[in-house]
Short mmCIF file of N, CA and C in Angstrom, two decimals:
data_model
loop_
_atom_site.label_atom_id
_atom_site.label_comp_id
_atom_site.label_asym_id
_atom_site.label_seq_id
_atom_site.Cartn_x
_atom_site.Cartn_y
_atom_site.Cartn_z
N GLU O 29 20.83 34.16 13.33
CA GLU O 29 20.16 32.87 13.45
C GLU O 29 18.65 33.04 13.33
N LYS O 30 18.06 33.99 14.08
CA LYS O 30 16.61 34.18 14.00
C LYS O 30 16.19 34.65 12.61
N ARG O 31 16.96 35.59 12.06
CA ARG O 31 16.63 36.10 10.73
C ARG O 31 16.66 34.97 9.70
N SER O 32 17.63 34.11 9.81
CA SER O 32 17.74 32.98 8.88
C SER O 32 16.53 32.06 8.99
N ARG O 33 16.11 31.78 10.22
CA ARG O 33 14.94 30.91 10.42
C ARG O 33 13.67 31.56 9.87
N ILE O 34 13.55 32.87 10.04
CA ILE O 34 12.38 33.58 9.51
C ILE O 34 12.38 33.54 7.99
N GLU O 35 13.54 33.75 7.37
CA GLU O 35 13.63 33.69 5.91
C GLU O 35 13.28 32.30 5.39
N VAL O 36 13.72 31.27 6.09
CA VAL O 36 13.38 29.90 5.69
C VAL O 36 11.88 29.68 5.79
N LEU O 37 11.27 30.16 6.88
CA LEU O 37 9.82 30.02 7.04
C LEU O 37 9.08 30.67 5.88
N PHE O 38 9.46 31.89 5.52
CA PHE O 38 8.79 32.56 4.42
C PHE O 38 9.04 31.85 3.09
N ASP O 39 10.22 31.30 2.89
CA ASP O 39 10.48 30.53 1.67
C ASP O 39 9.60 29.29 1.60
N ILE O 40 9.44 28.62 2.74
CA ILE O 40 8.58 27.43 2.78
C ILE O 40 7.15 27.81 2.44
N VAL O 41 6.67 28.88 3.06
CA VAL O 41 5.29 29.31 2.85
C VAL O 41 5.07 29.72 1.39
N LYS O 42 6.00 30.46 0.82
CA LYS O 42 5.83 30.92 -0.56
C LYS O 42 6.00 29.80 -1.56
N ASN O 43 7.04 29.02 -1.42
CA ASN O 43 7.38 28.05 -2.46
C ASN O 43 6.70 26.69 -2.28
N THR O 44 6.56 26.23 -1.06
CA THR O 44 6.05 24.89 -0.82
C THR O 44 4.54 24.87 -0.60
N LEU O 45 4.02 25.86 0.10
CA LEU O 45 2.61 25.83 0.47
C LEU O 45 1.74 26.74 -0.39
N GLY O 46 2.29 27.31 -1.44
CA GLY O 46 1.49 28.00 -2.44
C GLY O 46 1.02 29.40 -2.10
N LEU O 47 1.63 30.08 -1.16
CA LEU O 47 1.19 31.43 -0.84
C LEU O 47 1.67 32.43 -1.88
N LYS O 48 2.54 31.99 -2.77
CA LYS O 48 3.05 32.89 -3.81
C LYS O 48 1.92 33.35 -4.73
N ARG O 49 0.96 32.49 -4.98
CA ARG O 49 -0.14 32.85 -5.88
C ARG O 49 -1.43 33.04 -5.10
N LEU O 50 -1.43 34.07 -4.30
CA LEU O 50 -2.59 34.37 -3.46
C LEU O 50 -3.53 35.29 -4.23
N HIS O 51 -4.70 34.79 -4.56
CA HIS O 51 -5.69 35.58 -5.29
C HIS O 51 -6.99 35.60 -4.49
N GLN O 52 -7.01 36.41 -3.47
CA GLN O 52 -8.20 36.55 -2.65
C GLN O 52 -8.71 37.97 -2.80
N TYR O 53 -9.94 38.21 -2.46
CA TYR O 53 -10.53 39.51 -2.73
C TYR O 53 -10.77 40.35 -1.49
N THR O 54 -11.03 39.74 -0.36
CA THR O 54 -11.28 40.52 0.85
C THR O 54 -10.14 40.35 1.83
N GLY O 55 -9.96 41.36 2.67
CA GLY O 55 -8.91 41.29 3.69
C GLY O 55 -9.11 40.11 4.62
N ARG O 56 -10.35 39.81 4.95
CA ARG O 56 -10.65 38.70 5.86
C ARG O 56 -10.28 37.36 5.23
N SER O 57 -10.58 37.16 3.96
CA SER O 57 -10.25 35.88 3.33
C SER O 57 -8.74 35.72 3.19
N VAL O 58 -8.03 36.81 2.92
CA VAL O 58 -6.57 36.75 2.87
C VAL O 58 -6.02 36.41 4.24
N GLU O 59 -6.56 37.04 5.27
CA GLU O 59 -6.11 36.79 6.65
C GLU O 59 -6.30 35.33 7.02
N LYS O 60 -7.45 34.76 6.71
CA LYS O 60 -7.69 33.35 7.03
C LYS O 60 -6.75 32.43 6.27
N ARG O 61 -6.52 32.72 5.01
CA ARG O 61 -5.62 31.88 4.20
C ARG O 61 -4.19 31.95 4.74
N VAL O 62 -3.73 33.14 5.08
CA VAL O 62 -2.37 33.30 5.59
C VAL O 62 -2.22 32.60 6.93
N CYS O 63 -3.20 32.75 7.82
CA CYS O 63 -3.14 32.09 9.13
C CYS O 63 -3.08 30.57 8.98
N ARG O 64 -3.92 30.02 8.14
CA ARG O 64 -3.90 28.56 7.92
C ARG O 64 -2.57 28.11 7.34
N THR O 65 -2.04 28.88 6.41
CA THR O 65 -0.79 28.50 5.75
C THR O 65 0.37 28.53 6.73
N PHE O 66 0.44 29.57 7.58
CA PHE O 66 1.53 29.63 8.54
C PHE O 66 1.40 28.55 9.60
N HIS O 67 0.18 28.24 10.02
CA HIS O 67 -0.02 27.15 10.97
C HIS O 67 0.47 25.84 10.37
N LEU O 68 0.12 25.59 9.12
CA LEU O 68 0.57 24.38 8.43
C LEU O 68 2.09 24.36 8.29
N ALA O 69 2.69 25.52 8.01
CA ALA O 69 4.15 25.59 7.86
C ALA O 69 4.85 25.24 9.17
N PHE O 70 4.37 25.77 10.28
CA PHE O 70 4.98 25.45 11.58
C PHE O 70 4.86 23.96 11.87
N TYR O 71 3.70 23.38 11.57
CA TYR O 71 3.50 21.95 11.79
C TYR O 71 4.44 21.13 10.89
N LEU O 72 4.57 21.55 9.64
CA LEU O 72 5.44 20.86 8.69
C LEU O 72 6.89 20.91 9.14
N ILE O 73 7.34 22.05 9.65
CA ILE O 73 8.71 22.19 10.14
C ILE O 73 8.94 21.26 11.33
N GLN O 74 8.00 21.23 12.27
CA GLN O 74 8.15 20.35 13.44
C GLN O 74 8.19 18.89 13.01
N LEU O 75 7.33 18.52 12.10
CA LEU O 75 7.29 17.15 11.61
C LEU O 75 8.60 16.77 10.91
N ALA O 76 9.09 17.66 10.07
CA ALA O 76 10.34 17.39 9.35
C ALA O 76 11.52 17.28 10.30
N GLU O 77 11.60 18.19 11.28
CA GLU O 77 12.71 18.14 12.22
C GLU O 77 12.67 16.86 13.04
N GLY O 78 11.47 16.35 13.33
CA GLY O 78 11.33 15.08 14.02
C GLY O 78 11.84 13.91 13.19
N MET O 79 11.84 14.08 11.88
CA MET O 79 12.32 13.04 10.97
C MET O 79 13.78 13.27 10.56
N GLY O 80 14.41 14.29 11.14
CA GLY O 80 15.81 14.57 10.83
C GLY O 80 16.03 15.39 9.57
N ILE O 81 14.99 16.05 9.09
CA ILE O 81 15.08 16.90 7.90
C ILE O 81 15.11 18.35 8.37
N SER O 82 16.09 19.11 7.90
CA SER O 82 16.18 20.50 8.32
C SER O 82 15.11 21.34 7.61
N ALA O 83 14.73 22.43 8.25
CA ALA O 83 13.72 23.32 7.66
C ALA O 83 14.21 23.88 6.34
N ARG O 84 15.49 24.14 6.22
CA ARG O 84 16.03 24.69 4.98
C ARG O 84 15.85 23.71 3.81
N GLU O 85 15.89 22.43 4.08
CA GLU O 85 15.69 21.43 3.02
C GLU O 85 14.26 21.44 2.50
N LEU O 86 13.30 21.82 3.34
CA LEU O 86 11.90 21.84 2.92
C LEU O 86 11.64 22.84 1.81
N VAL O 87 12.44 23.89 1.77
CA VAL O 87 12.25 24.93 0.75
C VAL O 87 12.37 24.34 -0.65
N TYR O 88 13.19 23.32 -0.81
CA TYR O 88 13.47 22.76 -2.13
C TYR O 88 12.65 21.51 -2.44
N TRP O 89 11.67 21.20 -1.65
CA TRP O 89 10.81 20.03 -1.91
C TRP O 89 9.84 20.33 -3.00
#
């Protein structure tokens, strides 16, 4: 169950929030971009679940 939720989170981050095409030059800028993206992903999952949409469905949006 936990592994499945983690895989869904990474799919959302890569496919929906654009982390697949990360072109940053410094470790710090990559760190900031990843932190913002994961924060947004968690918020998006909470918002979707509140609307009755499963996290797995977000991957295909």
